[in-house]
Structure formats: C-alpha cells, structure tokens
Short mmCIF file of C-alpha atoms in Angstrom, two decimals:
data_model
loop_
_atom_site.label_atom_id
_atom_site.label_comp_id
_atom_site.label_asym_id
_atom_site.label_seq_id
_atom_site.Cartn_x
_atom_site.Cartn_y
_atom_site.Cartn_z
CA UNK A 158 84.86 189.38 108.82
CA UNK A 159 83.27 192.43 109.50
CA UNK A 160 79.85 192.97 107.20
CA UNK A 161 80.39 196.54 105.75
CA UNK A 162 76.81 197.57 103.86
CA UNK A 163 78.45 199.09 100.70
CA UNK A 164 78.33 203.01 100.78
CA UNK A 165 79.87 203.99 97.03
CA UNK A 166 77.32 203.80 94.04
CA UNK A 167 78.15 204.40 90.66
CA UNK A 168 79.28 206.84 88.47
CA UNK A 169 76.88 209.74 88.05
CA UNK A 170 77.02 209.01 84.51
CA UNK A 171 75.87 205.29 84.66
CA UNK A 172 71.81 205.88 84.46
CA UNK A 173 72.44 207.95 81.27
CA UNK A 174 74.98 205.27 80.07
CA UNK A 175 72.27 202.18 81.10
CA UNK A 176 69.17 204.54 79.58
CA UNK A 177 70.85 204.54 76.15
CA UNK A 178 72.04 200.94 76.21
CA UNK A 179 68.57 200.28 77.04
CA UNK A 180 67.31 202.22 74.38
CA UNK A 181 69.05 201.02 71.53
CA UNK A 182 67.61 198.07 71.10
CA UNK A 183 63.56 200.00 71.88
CA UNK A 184 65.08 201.70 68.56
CA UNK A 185 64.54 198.81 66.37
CA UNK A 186 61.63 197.78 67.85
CA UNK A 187 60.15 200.97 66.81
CA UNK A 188 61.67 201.15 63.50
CA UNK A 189 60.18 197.51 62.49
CA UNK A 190 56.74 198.82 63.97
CA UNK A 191 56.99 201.68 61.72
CA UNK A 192 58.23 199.30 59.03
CA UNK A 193 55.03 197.37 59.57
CA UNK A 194 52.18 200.20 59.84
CA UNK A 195 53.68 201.21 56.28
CA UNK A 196 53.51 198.02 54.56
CA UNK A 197 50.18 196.69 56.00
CA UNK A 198 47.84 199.18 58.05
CA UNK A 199 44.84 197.56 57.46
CA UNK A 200 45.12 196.12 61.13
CA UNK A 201 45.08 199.85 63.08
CA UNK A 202 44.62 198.51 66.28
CA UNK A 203 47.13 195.85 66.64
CA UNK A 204 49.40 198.74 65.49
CA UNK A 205 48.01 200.72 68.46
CA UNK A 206 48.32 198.00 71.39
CA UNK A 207 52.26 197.01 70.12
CA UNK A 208 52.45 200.96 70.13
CA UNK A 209 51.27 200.87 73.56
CA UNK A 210 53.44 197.97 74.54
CA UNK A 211 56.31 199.70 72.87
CA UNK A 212 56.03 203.09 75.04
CA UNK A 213 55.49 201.14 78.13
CA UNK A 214 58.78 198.88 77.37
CA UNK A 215 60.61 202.20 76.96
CA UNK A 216 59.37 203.97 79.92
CA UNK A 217 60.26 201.00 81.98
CA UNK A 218 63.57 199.76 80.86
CA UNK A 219 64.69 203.29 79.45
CA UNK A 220 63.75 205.41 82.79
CA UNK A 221 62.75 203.72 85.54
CA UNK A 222 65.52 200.50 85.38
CA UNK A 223 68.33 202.53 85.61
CA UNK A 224 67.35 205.49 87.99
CA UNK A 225 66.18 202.71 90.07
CA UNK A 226 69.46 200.42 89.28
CA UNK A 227 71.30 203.66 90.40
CA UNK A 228 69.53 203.71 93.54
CA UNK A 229 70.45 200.00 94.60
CA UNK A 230 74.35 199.26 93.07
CA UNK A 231 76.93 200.14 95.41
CA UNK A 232 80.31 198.56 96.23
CA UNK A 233 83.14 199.00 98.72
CA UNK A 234 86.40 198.26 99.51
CA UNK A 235 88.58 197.05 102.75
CA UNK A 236 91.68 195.27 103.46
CA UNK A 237 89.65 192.01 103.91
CA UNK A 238 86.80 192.06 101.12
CA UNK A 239 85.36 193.54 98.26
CA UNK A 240 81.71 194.26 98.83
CA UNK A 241 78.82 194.78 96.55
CA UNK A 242 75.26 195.35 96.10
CA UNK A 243 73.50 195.25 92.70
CA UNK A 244 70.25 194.93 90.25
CA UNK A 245 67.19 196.54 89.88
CA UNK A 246 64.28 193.63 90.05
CA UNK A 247 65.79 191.12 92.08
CA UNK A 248 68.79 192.59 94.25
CA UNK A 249 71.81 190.64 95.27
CA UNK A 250 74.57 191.59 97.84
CA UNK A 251 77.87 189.79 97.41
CA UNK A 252 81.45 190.08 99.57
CA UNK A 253 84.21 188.57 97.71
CA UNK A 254 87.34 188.09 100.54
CA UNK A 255 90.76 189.32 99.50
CA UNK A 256 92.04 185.79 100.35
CA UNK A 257 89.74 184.28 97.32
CA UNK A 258 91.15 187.15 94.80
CA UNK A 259 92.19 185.32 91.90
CA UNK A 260 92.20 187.96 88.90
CA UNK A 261 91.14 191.92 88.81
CA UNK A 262 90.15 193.25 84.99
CA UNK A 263 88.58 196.19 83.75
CA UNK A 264 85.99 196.02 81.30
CA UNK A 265 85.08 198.83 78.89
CA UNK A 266 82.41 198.50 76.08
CA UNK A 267 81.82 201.09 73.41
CA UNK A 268 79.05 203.14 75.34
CA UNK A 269 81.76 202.89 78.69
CA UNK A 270 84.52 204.48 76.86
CA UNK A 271 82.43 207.30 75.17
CA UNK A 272 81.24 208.61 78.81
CA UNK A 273 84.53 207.45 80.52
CA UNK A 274 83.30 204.25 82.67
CA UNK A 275 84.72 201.36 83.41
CA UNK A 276 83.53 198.28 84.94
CA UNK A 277 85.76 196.01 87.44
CA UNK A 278 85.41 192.08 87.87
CA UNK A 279 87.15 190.63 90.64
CA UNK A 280 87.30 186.71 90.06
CA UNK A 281 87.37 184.44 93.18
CA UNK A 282 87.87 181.17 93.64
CA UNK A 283 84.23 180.40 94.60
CA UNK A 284 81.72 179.08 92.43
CA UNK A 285 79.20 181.71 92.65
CA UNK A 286 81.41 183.27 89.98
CA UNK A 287 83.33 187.00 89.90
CA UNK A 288 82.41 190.13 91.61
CA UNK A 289 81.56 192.85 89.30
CA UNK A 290 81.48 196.80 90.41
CA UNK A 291 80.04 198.42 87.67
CA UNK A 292 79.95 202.25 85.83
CA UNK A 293 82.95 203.58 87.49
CA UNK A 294 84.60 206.71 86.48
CA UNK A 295 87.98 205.12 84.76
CA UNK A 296 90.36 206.72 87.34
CA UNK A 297 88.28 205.25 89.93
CA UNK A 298 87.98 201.97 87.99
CA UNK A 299 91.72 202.22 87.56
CA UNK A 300 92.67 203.11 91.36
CA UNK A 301 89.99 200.31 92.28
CA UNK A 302 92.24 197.68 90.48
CA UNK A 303 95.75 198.77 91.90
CA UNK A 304 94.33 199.07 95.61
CA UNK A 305 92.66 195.55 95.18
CA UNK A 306 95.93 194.45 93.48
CA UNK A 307 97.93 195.97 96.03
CA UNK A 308 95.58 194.44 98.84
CA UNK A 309 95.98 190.87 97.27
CA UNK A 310 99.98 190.97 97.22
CA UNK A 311 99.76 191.81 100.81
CA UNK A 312 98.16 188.21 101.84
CA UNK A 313 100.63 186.37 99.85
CA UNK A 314 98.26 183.72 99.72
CA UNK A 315 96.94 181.40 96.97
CA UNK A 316 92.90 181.93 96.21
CA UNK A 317 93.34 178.87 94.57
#
C-alpha cells in the first residue's frame, strides 16, 4: 500500500462553521456570567477573573481551534484507501483500505446544512472505529460517497 500524505482539506467554509459551533455554547457561558454580576456584584473581582477566563476560552476555541483545525484536516482518496489527517491539539493520521469498507454515510447537522457541508464516515471492519472526512462541500461529500461506493463494488470482497 502506497502511503499517500493527504493533500485535500476542508471546505473553505468549515472554520466559520467550527467558530460558531464553538461559540454557541461561550454564549451561555456569558449570558449566566451576566446573569450573575446582576444578581450578586458584591464579589467584582471574581466577576473580573471568570470574565477573563471567559474571553480567553473564546479566543481559543472560537479563533484559534478552528483556523488551526483547518490547517491540519485533510483527506484523500485512491483505488486502495481512504486517507485522513485530523484535530487540532493532538493530531491523528488514519488510512482506512477499500478492502475493510463496510458502510459510507453522510452526516449533516443543523449548522452543516445552513452553510452546505457535509461530513463522510467510512466504517471499516477494524476496531479503531470509522474514518470520518469532515466539512465537505455537499457535492463533494456526495461525489466522495459514490466514488468510495463505486471503489468498494470493484473489490467484490467482504470487509467483514
């Protein structure tokens, strides 16, 4: 098997799509903070170190986790494998062979549809569990599947 280093990242949308998924949940956090200062501000400056926490959370998971996610996931494609690289902290490369190609599904949450993505997991018979290529454009997403589909009818073989 020849070791291909994936070359295609992500959908140009995806660090806007991550930012705001990261973000909605900062959004409570702030609210309740808010929440709290109104109903007891006797204690200013534990309001002003969880503020500080707070803007530090956001600047971290908001803007640098999923420039810096961009930066790293990639995935590929051959006759023989499905290749792909991902996370943002700890990093982890995975190549999935055709042969082991049990199932290929498309995942779309809410924040997916609304900018077009899709997400792709390619189950395997391994026990490292599925391959996931994530924040695709949908037509990619889509052509991803029927290639990979297409690929794995080829081999006529059982990945089980």
């Amino acid at each position: 098997m020849n070791l291909v280093d994936p070359a295609h990242p992500p959908s140009r949308k995806a660090p806007l799509v991550w930012a705001i998924g990261a973000a909605i949940p900062w959004a409570f956090a702030v609210a309740a903070q808010l929440v709290w200062v109104a109903l007891d501000p006797r204690t200013v400056w534990l309001h002003v170190l969880l503020a500080a926490v707070t803007v530090l959370g956001i600047a971290v998971s908001v803007v640098v986790a999923p420039l810096w996610r961009y930066r790293v996931h990639r995935w590929d494609l051959d006759p023989t494998a499905v290749y792909t690289r991902s996370g943002w902290l700890v990093q982890e490369r995975r190549i999935a062979p055709i042969s082991r190609v049990q199932t290929v599904d498309t995942y779309r949450g809410p924040l997916d549809r609304l900018f077009g993505l899709a997400n792709v997991t390619v189950t395997t018979a391994s026990s490292a569990g599925a391959v996931r290529i994530v924040a695709l454009d949908s037509a990619v997403a889509d052509a991803v599947v029927a290639r990979l589909t297409d690929i794995a009818a080829l081999g006529g073989e059982d990945a089980t």
